[in-house]
């Protein structure tokens, strides 16, 4: 019997600013991966030396980069706008290095929400620091009912033949909660999905080893395409 693939999940602070530091991820991510047949290991910010990062990655079959705080604009050489929310530069520094090392190894990577943005920055792209302030959004990208992630907010058009389309088809409604998004796409990535206003909702590498989406499939396990996205990722990790 073949072993379950081991997926590393980067993570950051989960506590309020006035509380002692705690790191972690929403349990929806681990539930989605486990339901797809994987084992999970959390990767908190730590030793960021190349040798240390590669020693960790050698023990993994895939990398998931989840949602979280805004990526600090200093990591894509921009001055911070007032609309940028809480950031975690320690996480950013570690996570971006892990992403680059994983890409160099050809490891399967799945990015979700902030994860898509972090992958783009790690590989040389930039972000809209705030979609509304920078005039990039003409559609709602967060539920009008608050921070819930269970509501389907808008549709996305998906590139036929992409990894995303294999799970979801060429058009699907998605849940959404973000005020930042990819601006300049990093070299080596291409756009696989866009929202009704043209905001980038999906990125992939040409070989499909890196797949990223702006929505939150982990929060809607009732949707067949969301479950399939995780199954496809875990299968890619299993194949190596």
PDB file of C-alpha atoms in Angstrom:
ATOM      1  CA  UNK A   1       0.000   0.000   0.000  1.00  0.00           C
ATOM      2  CA  UNK A   2       1.504   3.348  -1.029  1.00  0.00           C
ATOM      3  CA  UNK A   3       1.921   5.971   1.657  1.00  0.00           C
ATOM      4  CA  UNK A   4      -0.116   9.156   1.815  1.00  0.00           C
ATOM      5  CA  UNK A   5       1.731  12.205   0.445  1.00  0.00           C
ATOM      6  CA  UNK A   6       2.935  14.706   3.030  1.00  0.00           C
ATOM      7  CA  UNK A   7       1.931  18.311   2.409  1.00  0.00           C
ATOM      8  CA  UNK A   8       3.646  21.206   4.149  1.00  0.00           C
ATOM      9  CA  UNK A   9       1.463  24.220   4.942  1.00  0.00           C
ATOM     10  CA  UNK A  10       3.106  27.584   5.583  1.00  0.00           C
ATOM     11  CA  UNK A  11       1.511  29.531   8.393  1.00  0.00           C
ATOM     12  CA  UNK A  12       1.694  32.777  10.342  1.00  0.00           C
ATOM     13  CA  UNK A  13       0.327  34.621  13.331  1.00  0.00           C
ATOM     14  CA  UNK A  14      -3.223  33.817  14.346  1.00  0.00           C
ATOM     15  CA  UNK A  15      -3.494  36.009  17.449  1.00  0.00           C
ATOM     16  CA  UNK A  16      -4.439  39.631  18.081  1.00  0.00           C
ATOM     17  CA  UNK A  17      -1.617  42.173  18.155  1.00  0.00           C
ATOM     18  CA  UNK A  18      -1.782  42.537  21.939  1.00  0.00           C
ATOM     19  CA  UNK A  19      -1.521  38.788  22.639  1.00  0.00           C
ATOM     20  CA  UNK A  20       1.511  36.471  22.808  1.00  0.00           C
ATOM     21  CA  UNK A  21       2.573  35.171  19.408  1.00  0.00           C
ATOM     22  CA  UNK A  22       0.767  32.102  18.123  1.00  0.00           C
ATOM     23  CA  UNK A  23       1.037  30.602  14.657  1.00  0.00           C
ATOM     24  CA  UNK A  24      -1.231  28.277  12.755  1.00  0.00           C
ATOM     25  CA  UNK A  25      -3.763  27.914   9.948  1.00  0.00           C
ATOM     26  CA  UNK A  26      -7.498  27.545   9.682  1.00  0.00           C
ATOM     27  CA  UNK A  27      -8.459  23.877  10.176  1.00  0.00           C
ATOM     28  CA  UNK A  28     -10.388  23.955   6.890  1.00  0.00           C
ATOM     29  CA  UNK A  29      -7.079  23.598   5.043  1.00  0.00           C
ATOM     30  CA  UNK A  30      -5.984  20.472   6.871  1.00  0.00           C
ATOM     31  CA  UNK A  31      -9.467  18.958   6.618  1.00  0.00           C
ATOM     32  CA  UNK A  32      -9.530  19.507   2.853  1.00  0.00           C
ATOM     33  CA  UNK A  33      -6.089  17.957   2.393  1.00  0.00           C
ATOM     34  CA  UNK A  34      -6.833  14.999   4.657  1.00  0.00           C
ATOM     35  CA  UNK A  35     -10.137  14.389   2.847  1.00  0.00           C
ATOM     36  CA  UNK A  36      -8.129  14.267  -0.389  1.00  0.00           C
ATOM     37  CA  UNK A  37      -5.781  11.649   1.078  1.00  0.00           C
ATOM     38  CA  UNK A  38      -2.818  13.668   2.345  1.00  0.00           C
ATOM     39  CA  UNK A  39      -1.006  14.069   5.648  1.00  0.00           C
ATOM     40  CA  UNK A  40      -0.279  17.619   6.809  1.00  0.00           C
ATOM     41  CA  UNK A  41       2.722  19.301   8.419  1.00  0.00           C
ATOM     42  CA  UNK A  42       2.661  22.964   9.479  1.00  0.00           C
ATOM     43  CA  UNK A  43       5.646  25.127   8.542  1.00  0.00           C
ATOM     44  CA  UNK A  44       5.858  28.089  10.931  1.00  0.00           C
ATOM     45  CA  UNK A  45       8.374  30.867  10.213  1.00  0.00           C
ATOM     46  CA  UNK A  46      11.768  29.623  11.304  1.00  0.00           C
ATOM     47  CA  UNK A  47      15.278  29.014  10.060  1.00  0.00           C
ATOM     48  CA  UNK A  48      15.354  30.595   6.614  1.00  0.00           C
ATOM     49  CA  UNK A  49      18.821  29.471   5.543  1.00  0.00           C
ATOM     50  CA  UNK A  50      18.696  27.651   2.180  1.00  0.00           C
ATOM     51  CA  UNK A  51      20.123  24.471   3.709  1.00  0.00           C
ATOM     52  CA  UNK A  52      17.489  24.440   6.443  1.00  0.00           C
ATOM     53  CA  UNK A  53      14.615  25.096   4.040  1.00  0.00           C
ATOM     54  CA  UNK A  54      15.771  22.396   1.646  1.00  0.00           C
ATOM     55  CA  UNK A  55      16.172  19.930   4.512  1.00  0.00           C
ATOM     56  CA  UNK A  56      12.487  20.459   5.324  1.00  0.00           C
ATOM     57  CA  UNK A  57      11.326  20.305   1.711  1.00  0.00           C
ATOM     58  CA  UNK A  58      13.167  17.017   1.182  1.00  0.00           C
ATOM     59  CA  UNK A  59      10.700  15.432   3.593  1.00  0.00           C
ATOM     60  CA  UNK A  60       7.622  16.819   1.829  1.00  0.00           C
ATOM     61  CA  UNK A  61       5.723  15.866  -1.305  1.00  0.00           C
ATOM     62  CA  UNK A  62       3.882  19.149  -1.829  1.00  0.00           C
ATOM     63  CA  UNK A  63       3.454  22.677  -0.490  1.00  0.00           C
ATOM     64  CA  UNK A  64       0.222  24.534   0.263  1.00  0.00           C
ATOM     65  CA  UNK A  65       0.411  28.315   0.694  1.00  0.00           C
ATOM     66  CA  UNK A  66      -2.808  29.415   2.430  1.00  0.00           C
ATOM     67  CA  UNK A  67      -4.610  32.683   3.082  1.00  0.00           C
ATOM     68  CA  UNK A  68      -3.642  35.179   5.737  1.00  0.00           C
ATOM     69  CA  UNK A  69      -2.420  38.714   6.312  1.00  0.00           C
ATOM     70  CA  UNK A  70      -1.457  41.136   3.540  1.00  0.00           C
ATOM     71  CA  UNK A  71       1.966  40.626   1.971  1.00  0.00           C
ATOM     72  CA  UNK A  72       4.153  43.555   3.027  1.00  0.00           C
ATOM     73  CA  UNK A  73       4.694  45.824  -0.024  1.00  0.00           C
ATOM     74  CA  UNK A  74       8.407  46.121   0.767  1.00  0.00           C
ATOM     75  CA  UNK A  75       8.802  42.605  -0.629  1.00  0.00           C
ATOM     76  CA  UNK A  76       7.793  43.863  -4.097  1.00  0.00           C
ATOM     77  CA  UNK A  77       9.592  47.206  -3.761  1.00  0.00           C
ATOM     78  CA  UNK A  78       6.616  49.482  -3.214  1.00  0.00           C
ATOM     79  CA  UNK A  79       5.788  52.054  -0.563  1.00  0.00           C
ATOM     80  CA  UNK A  80       2.993  50.966   1.746  1.00  0.00           C
ATOM     81  CA  UNK A  81      -0.440  52.503   1.120  1.00  0.00           C
ATOM     82  CA  UNK A  82      -2.686  53.432   4.088  1.00  0.00           C
ATOM     83  CA  UNK A  83      -5.188  50.739   3.060  1.00  0.00           C
ATOM     84  CA  UNK A  84      -2.731  47.898   3.682  1.00  0.00           C
ATOM     85  CA  UNK A  85      -3.911  45.956   6.714  1.00  0.00           C
ATOM     86  CA  UNK A  86      -1.917  43.980   9.262  1.00  0.00           C
ATOM     87  CA  UNK A  87       1.219  42.426   7.822  1.00  0.00           C
ATOM     88  CA  UNK A  88       3.636  39.767   9.080  1.00  0.00           C
ATOM     89  CA  UNK A  89       7.075  40.449   7.549  1.00  0.00           C
ATOM     90  CA  UNK A  90       8.660  37.529   9.392  1.00  0.00           C
ATOM     91  CA  UNK A  91       6.190  35.166   7.749  1.00  0.00           C
ATOM     92  CA  UNK A  92       6.641  36.917   4.403  1.00  0.00           C
ATOM     93  CA  UNK A  93      10.408  36.520   4.463  1.00  0.00           C
ATOM     94  CA  UNK A  94      10.267  32.827   5.363  1.00  0.00           C
ATOM     95  CA  UNK A  95       7.335  31.940   3.130  1.00  0.00           C
ATOM     96  CA  UNK A  96       8.712  33.618   0.006  1.00  0.00           C
ATOM     97  CA  UNK A  97      12.006  31.756   0.423  1.00  0.00           C
ATOM     98  CA  UNK A  98      10.175  28.448   0.897  1.00  0.00           C
ATOM     99  CA  UNK A  99       8.121  29.073  -2.252  1.00  0.00           C
ATOM    100  CA  UNK A 100      11.212  29.822  -4.335  1.00  0.00           C
ATOM    101  CA  UNK A 101      12.990  26.723  -3.056  1.00  0.00           C
ATOM    102  CA  UNK A 102       9.932  24.547  -3.711  1.00  0.00           C
ATOM    103  CA  UNK A 103       9.624  25.892  -7.260  1.00  0.00           C
ATOM    104  CA  UNK A 104      13.299  25.172  -7.886  1.00  0.00           C
ATOM    105  CA  UNK A 105      12.718  21.590  -6.769  1.00  0.00           C
ATOM    106  CA  UNK A 106       9.717  21.194  -9.066  1.00  0.00           C
ATOM    107  CA  UNK A 107       7.471  20.475  -6.081  1.00  0.00           C
ATOM    108  CA  UNK A 108       3.680  20.635  -6.587  1.00  0.00           C
ATOM    109  CA  UNK A 109       2.385  23.851  -5.003  1.00  0.00           C
ATOM    110  CA  UNK A 110      -1.162  25.020  -4.352  1.00  0.00           C
ATOM    111  CA  UNK A 111      -1.724  28.668  -3.427  1.00  0.00           C
ATOM    112  CA  UNK A 112      -4.982  29.984  -1.989  1.00  0.00           C
ATOM    113  CA  UNK A 113      -5.914  33.686  -1.693  1.00  0.00           C
ATOM    114  CA  UNK A 114      -2.874  35.279  -0.019  1.00  0.00           C
ATOM    115  CA  UNK A 115      -1.072  32.148  -1.197  1.00  0.00           C
ATOM    116  CA  UNK A 116      -1.606  33.153  -4.830  1.00  0.00           C
ATOM    117  CA  UNK A 117      -0.329  36.633  -4.041  1.00  0.00           C
ATOM    118  CA  UNK A 118       2.721  35.300  -2.153  1.00  0.00           C
ATOM    119  CA  UNK A 119       3.634  32.963  -5.019  1.00  0.00           C
ATOM    120  CA  UNK A 120       3.438  35.845  -7.467  1.00  0.00           C
ATOM    121  CA  UNK A 121       5.630  38.078  -5.285  1.00  0.00           C
ATOM    122  CA  UNK A 122       8.119  35.267  -4.598  1.00  0.00           C
ATOM    123  CA  UNK A 123       8.654  34.808  -8.338  1.00  0.00           C
ATOM    124  CA  UNK A 124       9.006  38.515  -9.129  1.00  0.00           C
ATOM    125  CA  UNK A 125       5.477  39.864  -9.570  1.00  0.00           C
ATOM    126  CA  UNK A 126       3.618  42.697  -7.850  1.00  0.00           C
ATOM    127  CA  UNK A 127       0.246  43.229  -6.180  1.00  0.00           C
ATOM    128  CA  UNK A 128      -2.548  45.726  -6.007  1.00  0.00           C
ATOM    129  CA  UNK A 129      -2.218  46.826  -2.396  1.00  0.00           C
ATOM    130  CA  UNK A 130      -5.909  47.716  -2.348  1.00  0.00           C
ATOM    131  CA  UNK A 131      -8.215  47.021  -5.277  1.00  0.00           C
ATOM    132  CA  UNK A 132     -10.623  49.862  -4.532  1.00  0.00           C
ATOM    133  CA  UNK A 133      -8.011  52.498  -3.701  1.00  0.00           C
ATOM    134  CA  UNK A 134      -6.071  51.697  -6.864  1.00  0.00           C
ATOM    135  CA  UNK A 135      -9.146  51.573  -9.082  1.00  0.00           C
ATOM    136  CA  UNK A 136      -8.717  47.943 -10.096  1.00  0.00           C
ATOM    137  CA  UNK A 137     -12.051  46.539  -8.890  1.00  0.00           C
ATOM    138  CA  UNK A 138     -15.418  47.041 -10.548  1.00  0.00           C
ATOM    139  CA  UNK A 139     -17.021  44.028  -8.886  1.00  0.00           C
ATOM    140  CA  UNK A 140     -17.508  42.971  -5.285  1.00  0.00           C
ATOM    141  CA  UNK A 141     -14.676  40.770  -3.998  1.00  0.00           C
ATOM    142  CA  UNK A 142     -15.966  40.347  -0.449  1.00  0.00           C
ATOM    143  CA  UNK A 143     -19.360  39.279   0.803  1.00  0.00           C
ATOM    144  CA  UNK A 144     -21.660  42.155   1.721  1.00  0.00           C
ATOM    145  CA  UNK A 145     -22.683  40.047   4.717  1.00  0.00           C
ATOM    146  CA  UNK A 146     -19.316  40.304   6.441  1.00  0.00           C
ATOM    147  CA  UNK A 147     -16.251  38.063   6.657  1.00  0.00           C
ATOM    148  CA  UNK A 148     -18.025  34.756   5.995  1.00  0.00           C
ATOM    149  CA  UNK A 149     -16.357  32.536   3.426  1.00  0.00           C
ATOM    150  CA  UNK A 150     -19.339  30.332   2.650  1.00  0.00           C
ATOM    151  CA  UNK A 151     -21.062  32.797   0.300  1.00  0.00           C
ATOM    152  CA  UNK A 152     -20.436  32.684  -3.444  1.00  0.00           C
ATOM    153  CA  UNK A 153     -19.675  36.299  -4.327  1.00  0.00           C
ATOM    154  CA  UNK A 154     -18.935  36.411  -8.068  1.00  0.00           C
ATOM    155  CA  UNK A 155     -18.168  34.295 -11.116  1.00  0.00           C
ATOM    156  CA  UNK A 156     -14.762  33.597 -12.666  1.00  0.00           C
ATOM    157  CA  UNK A 157     -13.873  32.729 -16.235  1.00  0.00           C
ATOM    158  CA  UNK A 158     -11.299  29.917 -16.365  1.00  0.00           C
ATOM    159  CA  UNK A 159      -8.806  29.105 -19.125  1.00  0.00           C
ATOM    160  CA  UNK A 160      -9.763  25.850 -20.873  1.00  0.00           C
ATOM    161  CA  UNK A 161      -7.164  23.144 -20.360  1.00  0.00           C
ATOM    162  CA  UNK A 162      -5.749  24.662 -17.175  1.00  0.00           C
ATOM    163  CA  UNK A 163      -5.483  22.660 -13.953  1.00  0.00           C
ATOM    164  CA  UNK A 164      -8.144  24.908 -12.466  1.00  0.00           C
ATOM    165  CA  UNK A 165     -10.517  24.144 -15.365  1.00  0.00           C
ATOM    166  CA  UNK A 166     -10.014  20.393 -14.931  1.00  0.00           C
ATOM    167  CA  UNK A 167     -11.599  20.751 -11.505  1.00  0.00           C
ATOM    168  CA  UNK A 168     -14.102  23.539 -12.101  1.00  0.00           C
ATOM    169  CA  UNK A 169     -14.810  23.839 -15.808  1.00  0.00           C
ATOM    170  CA  UNK A 170     -14.536  27.151 -17.634  1.00  0.00           C
ATOM    171  CA  UNK A 171     -16.937  29.203 -15.516  1.00  0.00           C
ATOM    172  CA  UNK A 172     -17.820  28.904 -11.849  1.00  0.00           C
ATOM    173  CA  UNK A 173     -19.070  31.055  -8.973  1.00  0.00           C
ATOM    174  CA  UNK A 174     -16.607  31.402  -6.111  1.00  0.00           C
ATOM    175  CA  UNK A 175     -16.450  32.549  -2.535  1.00  0.00           C
ATOM    176  CA  UNK A 176     -14.197  35.555  -2.099  1.00  0.00           C
ATOM    177  CA  UNK A 177     -12.691  37.733   0.637  1.00  0.00           C
ATOM    178  CA  UNK A 178      -9.769  39.867  -0.447  1.00  0.00           C
ATOM    179  CA  UNK A 179      -8.843  43.491  -1.011  1.00  0.00           C
ATOM    180  CA  UNK A 180      -5.487  42.765  -2.662  1.00  0.00           C
ATOM    181  CA  UNK A 181      -4.767  40.885  -5.880  1.00  0.00           C
ATOM    182  CA  UNK A 182      -2.079  40.150  -8.442  1.00  0.00           C
ATOM    183  CA  UNK A 183      -1.067  43.181 -10.529  1.00  0.00           C
ATOM    184  CA  UNK A 184       2.043  42.391 -12.609  1.00  0.00           C
ATOM    185  CA  UNK A 185       2.272  38.644 -13.201  1.00  0.00           C
ATOM    186  CA  UNK A 186       5.621  37.079 -12.314  1.00  0.00           C
ATOM    187  CA  UNK A 187       7.798  35.507 -15.014  1.00  0.00           C
ATOM    188  CA  UNK A 188       6.982  31.825 -15.393  1.00  0.00           C
ATOM    189  CA  UNK A 189       3.341  32.219 -14.362  1.00  0.00           C
ATOM    190  CA  UNK A 190       0.315  32.741 -16.574  1.00  0.00           C
ATOM    191  CA  UNK A 191      -3.242  33.831 -15.822  1.00  0.00           C
ATOM    192  CA  UNK A 192      -5.780  31.009 -15.776  1.00  0.00           C
ATOM    193  CA  UNK A 193      -8.825  32.768 -14.320  1.00  0.00           C
ATOM    194  CA  UNK A 194     -10.275  36.272 -14.096  1.00  0.00           C
ATOM    195  CA  UNK A 195     -13.200  37.840 -12.290  1.00  0.00           C
ATOM    196  CA  UNK A 196     -15.983  39.831 -13.992  1.00  0.00           C
ATOM    197  CA  UNK A 197     -13.875  42.994 -13.714  1.00  0.00           C
ATOM    198  CA  UNK A 198     -10.660  41.398 -14.979  1.00  0.00           C
ATOM    199  CA  UNK A 199      -9.082  40.922 -11.556  1.00  0.00           C
ATOM    200  CA  UNK A 200      -6.775  37.906 -11.671  1.00  0.00           C
ATOM    201  CA  UNK A 201      -8.356  34.901  -9.958  1.00  0.00           C
ATOM    202  CA  UNK A 202      -5.981  32.112 -10.981  1.00  0.00           C
ATOM    203  CA  UNK A 203      -2.322  31.557 -11.856  1.00  0.00           C
ATOM    204  CA  UNK A 204      -0.352  28.502 -12.966  1.00  0.00           C
ATOM    205  CA  UNK A 205       3.025  27.537 -14.339  1.00  0.00           C
ATOM    206  CA  UNK A 206       3.055  26.080 -17.839  1.00  0.00           C
ATOM    207  CA  UNK A 207       3.838  22.622 -16.459  1.00  0.00           C
ATOM    208  CA  UNK A 208       0.997  22.810 -13.925  1.00  0.00           C
ATOM    209  CA  UNK A 209       3.292  22.154 -10.969  1.00  0.00           C
ATOM    210  CA  UNK A 210       2.192  25.453  -9.432  1.00  0.00           C
ATOM    211  CA  UNK A 211      -1.543  26.165  -9.238  1.00  0.00           C
ATOM    212  CA  UNK A 212      -2.996  29.174  -7.439  1.00  0.00           C
ATOM    213  CA  UNK A 213      -6.498  30.540  -6.961  1.00  0.00           C
ATOM    214  CA  UNK A 214      -7.759  33.729  -5.329  1.00  0.00           C
ATOM    215  CA  UNK A 215     -10.910  32.107  -3.917  1.00  0.00           C
ATOM    216  CA  UNK A 216     -11.205  29.802  -0.894  1.00  0.00           C
ATOM    217  CA  UNK A 217     -12.050  26.217  -1.971  1.00  0.00           C
ATOM    218  CA  UNK A 218     -11.138  24.901   1.480  1.00  0.00           C
ATOM    219  CA  UNK A 219     -14.164  26.730   2.926  1.00  0.00           C
ATOM    220  CA  UNK A 220     -16.654  25.023   0.567  1.00  0.00           C
ATOM    221  CA  UNK A 221     -16.083  21.259   0.812  1.00  0.00           C
ATOM    222  CA  UNK A 222     -19.687  20.797  -0.293  1.00  0.00           C
ATOM    223  CA  UNK A 223     -18.746  21.900  -3.819  1.00  0.00           C
ATOM    224  CA  UNK A 224     -17.490  19.163  -6.140  1.00  0.00           C
ATOM    225  CA  UNK A 225     -15.003  21.432  -7.935  1.00  0.00           C
ATOM    226  CA  UNK A 226     -13.483  22.588  -4.642  1.00  0.00           C
ATOM    227  CA  UNK A 227     -12.947  19.000  -3.491  1.00  0.00           C
ATOM    228  CA  UNK A 228     -11.513  18.099  -6.906  1.00  0.00           C
ATOM    229  CA  UNK A 229      -8.980  20.924  -6.774  1.00  0.00           C
ATOM    230  CA  UNK A 230      -7.521  19.422  -3.601  1.00  0.00           C
ATOM    231  CA  UNK A 231      -7.679  15.876  -4.984  1.00  0.00           C
ATOM    232  CA  UNK A 232      -5.751  16.935  -8.083  1.00  0.00           C
ATOM    233  CA  UNK A 233      -3.110  18.650  -5.960  1.00  0.00           C
ATOM    234  CA  UNK A 234      -2.691  15.666  -3.641  1.00  0.00           C
ATOM    235  CA  UNK A 235      -2.482  13.299  -6.625  1.00  0.00           C
ATOM    236  CA  UNK A 236       0.261  15.482  -8.163  1.00  0.00           C
ATOM    237  CA  UNK A 237       2.144  15.359  -4.851  1.00  0.00           C
ATOM    238  CA  UNK A 238       1.733  11.606  -4.690  1.00  0.00           C
ATOM    239  CA  UNK A 239       3.130  11.179  -8.191  1.00  0.00           C
ATOM    240  CA  UNK A 240       6.102  13.395  -7.348  1.00  0.00           C
TER     241      UNK A 240
END
